[in-house]
Amino acid sequence: MEKLMLILGLAMVFVGLGLSMAFHSDELLVEDEEFGLEGSATDVPYARPSQPTPTRKRSSDPDSDSKIQFSLEHAFGESEFSPAGTFTARLKTWSQGAQTLTKLRFSRNSLTEAEMEQFQKLLQGDDFYRIRLPSNVLNPPGRDYIVSSVKARCLPRDGLDEHFVIHTEGVNILAVNYGAPGACPYPRQLKLPSKWAFNSYTILKNTEQAPRTPVFTEEITVGENGEIQVPPPEKSFWAKYWMYLIPLGLIVMNAMTQAMNMPEEQAASQGQQGGAAAQRAPVPAVRRR
Amino acid sequence: MAARVLSFYLLLFLSIAQLGVSLYEDQVGLMDWHQRYIGKVKHAVFHTQRSGRKRVMVSTEQNVIASLDLRHGDIFWRRVLGANDSVDGIELALGKYVISLSSAGGTLRAWNLPDGQMVWETSLQGSKPSKAFLLVPTNLKVDKDNLVLAFGGGCLVAVSSIDGEMLWKKDFAAESLEVQQVVQSPGSDVIYVLGFVGSTQFDIYQINGKNGEVIHHETSNYAGGFSRNTLIVSDDMLVALDVTGSILITVNFQGGKVRIDVKPISDLVGYYSGQVELLALRLGRMFALKAHQHIALISVTNEGKLEVAEKVNSAAAISDALPFSEGQLAVARVHHEDNKVQLTVKLGNDWSTNLLDETVKIDGQRGLVQKVFINNYIRTDRSHGFRALVVMEDHSLLLVQQGEIVWTREDGLASVLDVTTTELPVEKDGVSVSKVEQNLFDWLKGHVLKLKGTLMLATPDDMVAIQAMRLKSSEKSKMTRDHNGFRKLLIVLTQARKLYALHTGDGRIIWSLLIGSLRKSDACGHPVGLRVYPWQVPHHHAMDENPSVLVVGRCQLSQDAPGILSFVDAYTGSEIESSGPVHDVLQVIPLPFTDSTEQRLHLLIDTKQRGHLYPRSREALGIFQQKSSNIYWYSIETGNGIIRGYAIKGSCIHEDSDDFCFEPRDLWSVVFPGESEKIISTATPKLNEVVHTQAKVMAEQDLMYKYISKNLLFVATASPKASHGIGSATPEEASLVVYLIDTVTGRVFYRMTHQGCQAPVHAVFSENWVIYHYFNLRAHRYEMSVIEIYDQSRADNKDVLKLVVGKHNLTVPTSSYSRPEIVAKSQSYFFTHSVKAITVTLTAKGITSKQLLIGTIGDQVLALDKRYLDPRRSLNPSQAEKEEGVIPLTDSLPVIPQSYLTHALKVEGLRDVITVPAKLESTTLVFAYGVDLFFTRLAPSRTYDSLTEDFSYALLLLTIVALVAAIVVTWIWSERKELQEKWR
């Protein structure tokens, strides 16, 4: 086990993603962008089963990984289900005890002659191609199988293109969105694939958290017509009380000038002593000159 | 096209101008009506002695306690208890209180007799569930205080009738006694408590009524074993059946000594078969035994011998005995004879004497008599007279006196199960308007009065006349189709399996039908009605063909019981055809195809998920087989937490199948993890909803395409703890997950978790959005969330050039098998009320803006504009967004008092609200039902496409005439002046 981890660690360094990364899988983030979030119409690179996906070093915290396998079964029209491929995923156990699936990989068995024949029959009859997965990956099939079907005529492009979106909740699989990766307009035309091999795209999807309801501490009143009567911003002290301040200022100014004038008048009329007292400051200046 | 654009702008303008809908005081009753009901009566207590107002107190199966006027049947007062608070008994105490025991002996309340105010309430905590009895002894007094004895939850409790204080309590559950009866010994304070321990031991306790002490306790055994069906015959005798139900046991407990006698029932009544039942009636020294479709009245002689007094047909009803003068007992018996009902009042002590024998003619659509209560009065000639309150099979209530029906109440309408609507007949030649409007003079007089009102010339008397005229405008209650589509028939199915047609104009009953095929029969023991669907809606032959409805019922309450189908003519109210018992019915799917007679094809799904096609004709089969490859359905297994999708596989292969039966094939399944999620609510878009535009123009000239599909399912699941009432889970344990699932492929389009939120969830799905209501445990408040979904695959179709050249995919049929590119937007808001029902307005073309109709906990209907629940609301909307009508973000949704549709009224016990589009685009019809019925007309964006009803045409005419006259006069003047100028 340790050896394996060492190799994984080395592989990671070689791939060049040795930077310290968040523990969360980036696959989930990619899917989040694809679904749900508004305004993102960008094409998403799919996790192709053949592509080498960078694996991450096991971090030092107590969360542990283990590998898990579960099988995909398929049926042609009303036939019995038979094994069609294997999903491999990492089961991550979090320190709180919760378990999640990450890093889903899928390898499909190649179609046998008999299966090819059956598939052709489906295409001719515009019948359903059905798949199923266990609803619990730890002890399959769980309570029941997750079944999904698609009209067989939707799948052929060059090869047979299929697209899985597996909705999980911990170790449970809730549902699988299965179908063609693109459009499948009605009426469906009969088209045989040039290559009898499946191109599979798989996505693992977990639930999204609802955005929190905004809580405003400020009371905002809504008028009858729907417009919001936003309380006007708090005005500055000056803006609020200018009508009182200006008269007050005028009065003060007036009083001051009067107070200035009074001693002058007194000085002028009552003799020099008072005037000297009032005009003590200018006198030395005059002298300096 | 221009008109449409114009109307759109007009609509935009109006919707911005006015968000609330409100009406003026004098508009009440113009287009709305409200009917008050009480439900099926189960107890009745008369209050006629020494009182000015003669009344009867009743309690009903809809948990209503009401006081009715005995003269007219009007409601004096009415109290509707909660849904789980069923009434166990009512009694009068102190001559001024009505005492009610409810919730299986859990709650004791006293109501003031004249006005129904609650005087006191006492909660009785029992230790284990048991039968519940209420006993108001006549002369049991403690310090001038009358006692009320209540038994419930295994405890006998004595309560003061003045203030509801508990005086003493005796627990019998500890002694593992299953109490069957509680009686007072006549003329003493001793209370007898009778019951069983195990199946063979009979116990009797004598209890001092004043302090609850046990005076005496005696047990006795009967090896045969008792069944739990017992009856008190007289003050000292109890009748019971043994376990096999074939032997009658009489227990004599006179003076505390127990003596058990047995007698085989066949000795008494002769041959019988089937179940025997003791009828819960108090008949003095008699009791009634129901066996083999007969009721045997058995009297007990003074020596304790049993004798059969009379055998009557089981369709009869017998009242409790009524003491009317010294020691005399009167018992009423009602039975059917041909089309008439025979009411006989007999002397209880001497069964051969008839005190009264009357024949009453009762409408056959009311079915059989279910219950009868009698009351005596003194006639003018000082002899004793009797009146009887009769409960019929359709839950209606009748008062019979002197061989006549004094009044009737249609209380079946308190338990509406399902509603559908049909159009009224087209107005035919020969019925002219003037005929309905009486004559031209009246019409003119009305308009002149209206004119006076508008010009403020009217006297108060005139105003009253105008108001009266507006209220009973003959226009709105006409029996023909109107141009605006306001007049319709509401076809209502009630719990009593009766179908009513109500006129939307004034709410009167046009016809009613007790559905014959849904009545009790040998093949069908306990039939129940389920749903009603429009079956045939004639458009091409609207003049000479009547529409019809399909009523789906079941033989029993359980899902796998055989189904019953009945087809009823919507104009005449007669059953055209019925079939049943047939296969069981789990789901009814109206298909979007009709045959040449315009009957809609329906696929009925049974519990094995096989589809059964109706109507059963070759033509329908042909249409169905052509389309069968595109028919999908799903089933929700709520208990299992699994949703499965199906398609048609082929014809049925099992024996006794026919051509109209189809096998399903499993297509998809969604399995919710049982330990963490439980389905609590689902919602689907309405099949008859019309969406006007696929595109939504955003601010800044942007465009988004709505993802519109009828094959969507909204599912809400909650963690098992959080799926019960509020308070059963902590915020950490609770989580609510919502899903949007495509029901053709089973794809999960959207999935979101609300942490710390829980049930109950109410949801409504319309166009491309879902709104749901739930409780947020962290915020301690109710919340409403909205999810809107948009289709990204069409997002490129914004280019005008592309549209012109034709390089767009708008005309390509969408397929569920294409991989969806969906963008969802979501936002949550706080909402003050808890919610009983939630729905959305539907209009004919879907142009008018939508309003949510919310049935609040206060039994009112609140209209809330959808624009408040827009996920694009932000704190500071840009100028462009403001112009578009985006309201700035607030954390809670406003409750505007003027937007209560029910204004001052209450729709007691509100269960659901339905909306039906009128022909006029701006208007929708709203029908809310519970114990009460309420109907109104609603214009979510004001009536922008028509003049109001009270628009004064006379004033318009007068103005035009005045203008023309003024023009003529001024013209003459100017001519004359010109002439004078010239002569000068």
Coordinates of C-alpha atoms in Angstrom, one line a residue, chain B residues 374-696:
Chain B
I374 CA -85.7 14.4 18.0
N375 CA -86.8 17.2 20.1
N376 CA -90.2 17.7 21.7
Y377 CA -92.3 20.9 22.1
I378 CA -95.7 21.7 23.5
R379 CA -98.3 22.3 20.8
T380 CA -100.9 25.1 20.9
D381 CA -103.4 22.5 22.1
R382 CA -101.1 21.5 25.0
S383 CA -100.3 18.1 23.6
H384 CA -96.7 16.9 22.9
G385 CA -95.3 17.6 19.4
F386 CA -92.0 16.4 18.0
R387 CA -89.6 17.7 15.5
A388 CA -86.8 15.7 14.0
L389 CA -83.4 16.7 12.7
V390 CA -82.5 14.2 9.9
V391 CA -79.1 13.6 8.5
M392 CA -79.3 12.2 5.0
E393 CA -76.9 10.0 3.0
D394 CA -75.6 13.1 1.1
H395 CA -74.7 14.7 4.5
S396 CA -77.5 17.2 4.1
L397 CA -79.4 18.3 7.2
L398 CA -83.2 18.6 7.3
L399 CA -85.6 19.7 10.0
V400 CA -88.9 17.9 9.8
Q401 CA -91.9 19.2 11.7
Q402 CA -95.6 18.5 11.1
G403 CA -94.9 16.4 8.1
E404 CA -93.0 19.1 6.3
I405 CA -89.4 19.9 5.7
V406 CA -88.9 23.2 7.5
W407 CA -85.5 23.8 6.3
T408 CA -82.6 22.0 4.6
R409 CA -78.9 22.6 4.7
E410 CA -76.6 21.3 1.9
D411 CA -73.8 20.3 4.2
G412 CA -72.4 17.8 1.8
L413 CA -70.6 20.7 0.2
A414 CA -68.4 21.0 3.3
S415 CA -66.4 18.0 2.2
V416 CA -65.5 18.7 -1.4
L417 CA -63.1 16.1 -2.9
D418 CA -62.5 17.4 -6.3
V419 CA -63.7 20.1 -8.7
T420 CA -63.9 20.5 -12.4
T421 CA -65.6 23.1 -14.6
T422 CA -67.8 23.0 -17.7
E423 CA -69.1 25.7 -20.0
L424 CA -72.8 26.6 -19.9
P425 CA -75.0 26.0 -23.0
V426 CA -74.6 28.4 -25.9
E427 CA -77.4 31.0 -26.0
K428 CA -79.9 29.8 -28.6
D429 CA -82.2 31.8 -30.8
G430 CA -85.5 32.5 -29.2
V431 CA -84.1 33.5 -25.9
S432 CA -83.6 37.2 -26.3
V433 CA -81.8 39.5 -23.9
S434 CA -84.9 41.5 -23.1
K435 CA -86.6 38.4 -21.8
V436 CA -84.0 37.9 -19.2
E437 CA -83.8 41.6 -18.5
Q438 CA -87.5 41.7 -17.9
N439 CA -88.3 44.6 -20.1
L440 CA -86.8 47.7 -21.7
F441 CA -88.3 50.0 -19.2
D442 CA -86.6 48.3 -16.3
W443 CA -83.3 48.3 -18.2
L444 CA -83.7 52.1 -18.9
K445 CA -84.6 52.7 -15.3
G446 CA -81.6 50.9 -14.1
H447 CA -79.3 52.9 -16.3
V448 CA -80.9 56.1 -15.2
L449 CA -80.3 55.1 -11.6
K450 CA -76.7 54.3 -12.3
L451 CA -76.3 57.6 -14.1
K452 CA -77.7 59.4 -11.1
G453 CA -75.2 57.6 -8.9
T454 CA -72.3 58.6 -11.1
L455 CA -73.4 62.2 -11.2
M456 CA -73.8 62.2 -7.4
L457 CA -77.5 63.1 -7.7
A458 CA -78.8 59.9 -6.1
T459 CA -80.6 60.0 -2.7
P460 CA -79.6 57.4 -0.1
D461 CA -82.6 55.3 -1.1
D462 CA -81.4 55.3 -4.7
M463 CA -78.0 54.3 -3.6
V464 CA -79.5 51.3 -1.8
A465 CA -81.4 50.4 -4.9
I466 CA -78.3 50.7 -7.1
Q467 CA -76.3 48.5 -4.7
A468 CA -79.1 45.9 -4.6
M469 CA -79.3 45.9 -8.4
R470 CA -75.6 45.5 -8.8
L471 CA -75.6 42.6 -6.3
K472 CA -78.3 40.6 -8.0
S473 CA -77.7 41.5 -11.5
S474 CA -79.5 38.9 -13.6
E475 CA -76.6 39.0 -16.0
K476 CA -74.3 37.1 -13.9
S477 CA -76.6 34.2 -13.0
K478 CA -78.0 33.5 -16.5
M479 CA -77.9 30.0 -17.6
T480 CA -76.1 30.6 -20.9
R481 CA -72.6 31.0 -22.0
D482 CA -71.3 34.6 -21.9
H483 CA -68.9 36.4 -24.1
N484 CA -66.2 36.8 -21.4
G485 CA -66.4 33.2 -20.1
F486 CA -67.2 34.3 -16.5
R487 CA -70.3 32.1 -16.3
K488 CA -69.5 28.4 -15.9
L489 CA -70.6 25.4 -14.0
L490 CA -68.4 24.1 -11.2
I491 CA -68.9 20.3 -11.0
V492 CA -68.1 19.4 -7.4
L493 CA -67.6 15.9 -6.1
T494 CA -68.1 15.5 -2.3
Q495 CA -67.2 12.9 0.2
A496 CA -70.8 11.7 0.3
R497 CA -70.3 10.6 -3.4
K498 CA -72.7 13.3 -4.6
L499 CA -72.0 15.5 -7.5
Y500 CA -73.2 19.1 -7.5
A501 CA -73.2 21.6 -10.3
L502 CA -72.8 25.1 -8.9
H503 CA -73.3 28.3 -11.0
T504 CA -70.2 30.5 -10.8
G505 CA -72.4 33.6 -10.9
D506 CA -74.1 33.2 -7.5
G507 CA -73.1 29.8 -6.3
R508 CA -76.6 28.3 -6.5
I509 CA -77.0 24.6 -7.1
I510 CA -78.1 23.9 -10.6
W511 CA -78.4 20.1 -10.1
S512 CA -77.2 17.5 -7.8
L513 CA -76.8 13.8 -8.2
L514 CA -76.2 11.0 -5.7
I515 CA -74.1 8.8 -8.0
G516 CA -76.0 5.5 -8.2
S517 CA -73.0 3.4 -9.2
L518 CA -71.0 4.7 -6.2
R519 CA -73.6 3.8 -3.6
K520 CA -73.2 1.0 -1.2
S521 CA -74.0 -2.4 -2.6
D522 CA -73.2 -6.0 -2.1
A523 CA -70.3 -5.9 -4.5
C524 CA -69.0 -2.7 -3.0
G525 CA -69.0 -2.3 0.7
H526 CA -67.6 1.1 1.4
P527 CA -67.4 3.0 -1.9
V528 CA -65.4 6.2 -2.0
G529 CA -65.3 8.9 -4.6
L530 CA -61.8 10.0 -5.8
R531 CA -61.7 12.5 -8.6
V532 CA -63.8 14.0 -11.4
Y533 CA -62.4 14.7 -14.9
P534 CA -63.9 16.5 -17.9
W535 CA -64.8 13.6 -20.2
Q536 CA -66.4 15.1 -23.2
V537 CA -66.2 18.8 -24.1
P538 CA -68.1 19.4 -27.3
H539 CA -66.8 22.2 -29.5
H540 CA -68.0 21.2 -32.9
H541 CA -71.4 20.1 -31.7
A542 CA -71.7 22.6 -28.9
M543 CA -75.3 23.5 -29.9
D544 CA -76.8 20.1 -29.7
E545 CA -74.5 18.0 -27.5
N546 CA -74.0 18.2 -23.7
P547 CA -70.6 18.0 -22.1
S548 CA -70.0 15.2 -19.7
V549 CA -67.7 14.4 -16.8
L550 CA -66.0 11.2 -15.6
V551 CA -66.2 10.4 -11.9
V552 CA -63.7 7.9 -10.6
G553 CA -64.4 6.0 -7.4
R554 CA -63.2 3.0 -5.6
C555 CA -64.9 0.2 -3.7
Q556 CA -62.8 0.6 -0.6
L557 CA -60.4 3.1 0.8
S558 CA -57.4 0.8 0.0
Q559 CA -55.6 1.4 -3.2
D560 CA -56.0 -2.1 -4.6
A561 CA -59.8 -2.0 -4.3
P562 CA -61.8 -2.3 -7.5
G563 CA -62.5 0.9 -9.3
I564 CA -65.9 2.4 -10.3
L565 CA -66.3 4.7 -13.3
S566 CA -69.4 6.9 -13.8
F567 CA -70.1 9.2 -16.7
V568 CA -72.4 12.1 -15.9
D569 CA -74.1 14.6 -18.2
A570 CA -73.0 18.0 -17.1
Y571 CA -76.2 19.9 -18.1
T572 CA -78.9 17.6 -16.9
G573 CA -77.0 15.9 -14.0
S574 CA -78.0 12.4 -15.0
E575 CA -75.8 9.4 -15.1
I576 CA -75.3 8.4 -18.7
E577 CA -73.3 5.2 -18.1
S578 CA -71.3 3.5 -15.5
S579 CA -68.9 0.7 -15.3
G580 CA -67.7 -1.1 -12.3
P581 CA -66.5 -2.7 -10.2
V582 CA -63.6 -2.8 -12.7
H583 CA -59.8 -3.0 -12.3
D584 CA -58.3 -1.0 -9.5
V585 CA -57.3 2.6 -10.3
L586 CA -54.1 4.2 -9.1
Q587 CA -53.8 7.0 -11.5
V588 CA -55.9 8.6 -14.2
I589 CA -54.0 10.2 -17.1
P590 CA -56.1 12.3 -19.5
L591 CA -54.4 12.0 -22.9
P592 CA -54.2 14.9 -25.3
F593 CA -56.3 13.1 -27.9
T594 CA -60.0 13.1 -28.5
D595 CA -62.1 10.8 -30.7
S596 CA -64.6 11.9 -33.3
T597 CA -67.3 12.5 -30.6
E598 CA -64.8 14.7 -28.8
Q599 CA -64.5 12.3 -25.9
R600 CA -61.1 12.6 -24.3
L601 CA -59.0 9.5 -24.2
H602 CA -58.0 8.5 -20.7
L603 CA -55.5 6.0 -19.6
L604 CA -56.2 4.5 -16.2
I605 CA -53.2 2.9 -14.5
D606 CA -53.8 0.1 -12.0
T607 CA -51.6 -1.0 -9.1
K608 CA -49.7 -3.4 -11.4
Q609 CA -49.0 -0.4 -13.6
R610 CA -51.1 -1.8 -16.4
G611 CA -52.8 0.9 -18.5
H612 CA -56.5 0.6 -19.3
L613 CA -57.8 2.8 -22.1
Y614 CA -61.1 4.6 -22.0
P615 CA -63.4 5.1 -23.9
R616 CA -63.7 1.5 -25.0
S617 CA -64.2 1.9 -28.7
R618 CA -62.3 0.7 -31.7
E619 CA -61.7 4.3 -32.8
A620 CA -60.1 5.2 -29.5
L621 CA -58.0 2.1 -29.7
G622 CA -56.8 3.1 -33.2
I623 CA -55.9 6.6 -32.1
F624 CA -54.1 5.3 -29.0
Q625 CA -52.1 2.6 -30.9
Q626 CA -50.9 5.2 -33.3
K627 CA -49.5 7.4 -30.5
S628 CA -48.6 4.7 -28.0
S629 CA -44.9 4.9 -28.6
N630 CA -44.9 8.4 -27.2
I631 CA -46.9 7.7 -24.1
Y632 CA -44.9 7.7 -20.9
W633 CA -46.0 7.8 -17.2
Y634 CA -44.4 7.4 -13.8
S635 CA -45.4 6.2 -10.4
I636 CA -44.3 7.7 -7.1
E637 CA -43.8 5.1 -4.3
T638 CA -43.9 7.5 -1.4
G639 CA -43.3 4.8 1.2
N640 CA -40.4 3.2 -0.6
G641 CA -38.9 6.4 -1.8
I642 CA -38.7 5.2 -5.4
I643 CA -40.0 6.9 -8.6
R644 CA -40.3 4.8 -11.6
G645 CA -41.0 5.6 -15.2
Y646 CA -42.9 3.5 -17.6
A647 CA -43.9 3.2 -21.3
I648 CA -46.3 1.0 -23.1
K649 CA -45.0 -2.5 -23.9
G650 CA -48.0 -4.1 -25.6
S651 CA -51.4 -5.6 -25.0
C652 CA -52.0 -7.4 -21.8
I653 CA -51.1 -11.0 -21.7
H654 CA -52.9 -12.1 -18.5
E655 CA -56.1 -14.0 -18.6
D656 CA -59.5 -12.1 -18.7
S657 CA -57.8 -9.2 -20.4
D658 CA -59.2 -7.3 -23.3
D659 CA -57.8 -5.2 -26.1
F660 CA -57.9 -2.1 -24.1
C661 CA -55.4 -3.2 -21.5
F662 CA -51.7 -2.5 -21.9
E663 CA -48.6 -3.9 -20.2
P664 CA -46.0 -1.5 -18.9
R665 CA -42.3 -1.6 -19.4
D666 CA -39.8 -0.2 -16.9
L667 CA -37.8 2.6 -18.3
W668 CA -36.2 4.4 -15.5
S669 CA -36.0 4.6 -11.8
V670 CA -34.8 7.0 -9.2
V671 CA -34.1 5.5 -5.8
F672 CA -33.8 7.9 -2.9
P673 CA -31.5 6.7 -0.1
G674 CA -34.0 5.5 2.5
E675 CA -31.9 6.4 5.5
S676 CA -31.5 10.1 4.6
E677 CA -34.3 11.1 2.3
K678 CA -38.1 10.6 2.3
I679 CA -40.5 12.0 -0.3
I680 CA -42.7 14.6 1.2
S681 CA -44.1 16.6 -1.6
T682 CA -44.4 16.6 -5.4
A683 CA -45.7 19.0 -8.0
T684 CA -46.2 19.0 -11.7
P685 CA -47.2 21.6 -14.2
K686 CA -50.9 21.9 -15.0
L687 CA -51.8 20.1 -18.2
N688 CA -54.2 22.8 -19.3
E689 CA -51.8 25.6 -18.8
V690 CA -51.0 27.9 -21.7
V691 CA -47.6 29.5 -22.1
H692 CA -47.7 32.6 -24.2
T693 CA -44.0 33.1 -24.9
Q694 CA -41.0 30.8 -24.8
A695 CA -38.6 33.7 -24.5
K696 CA -37.9 36.0 -21.7

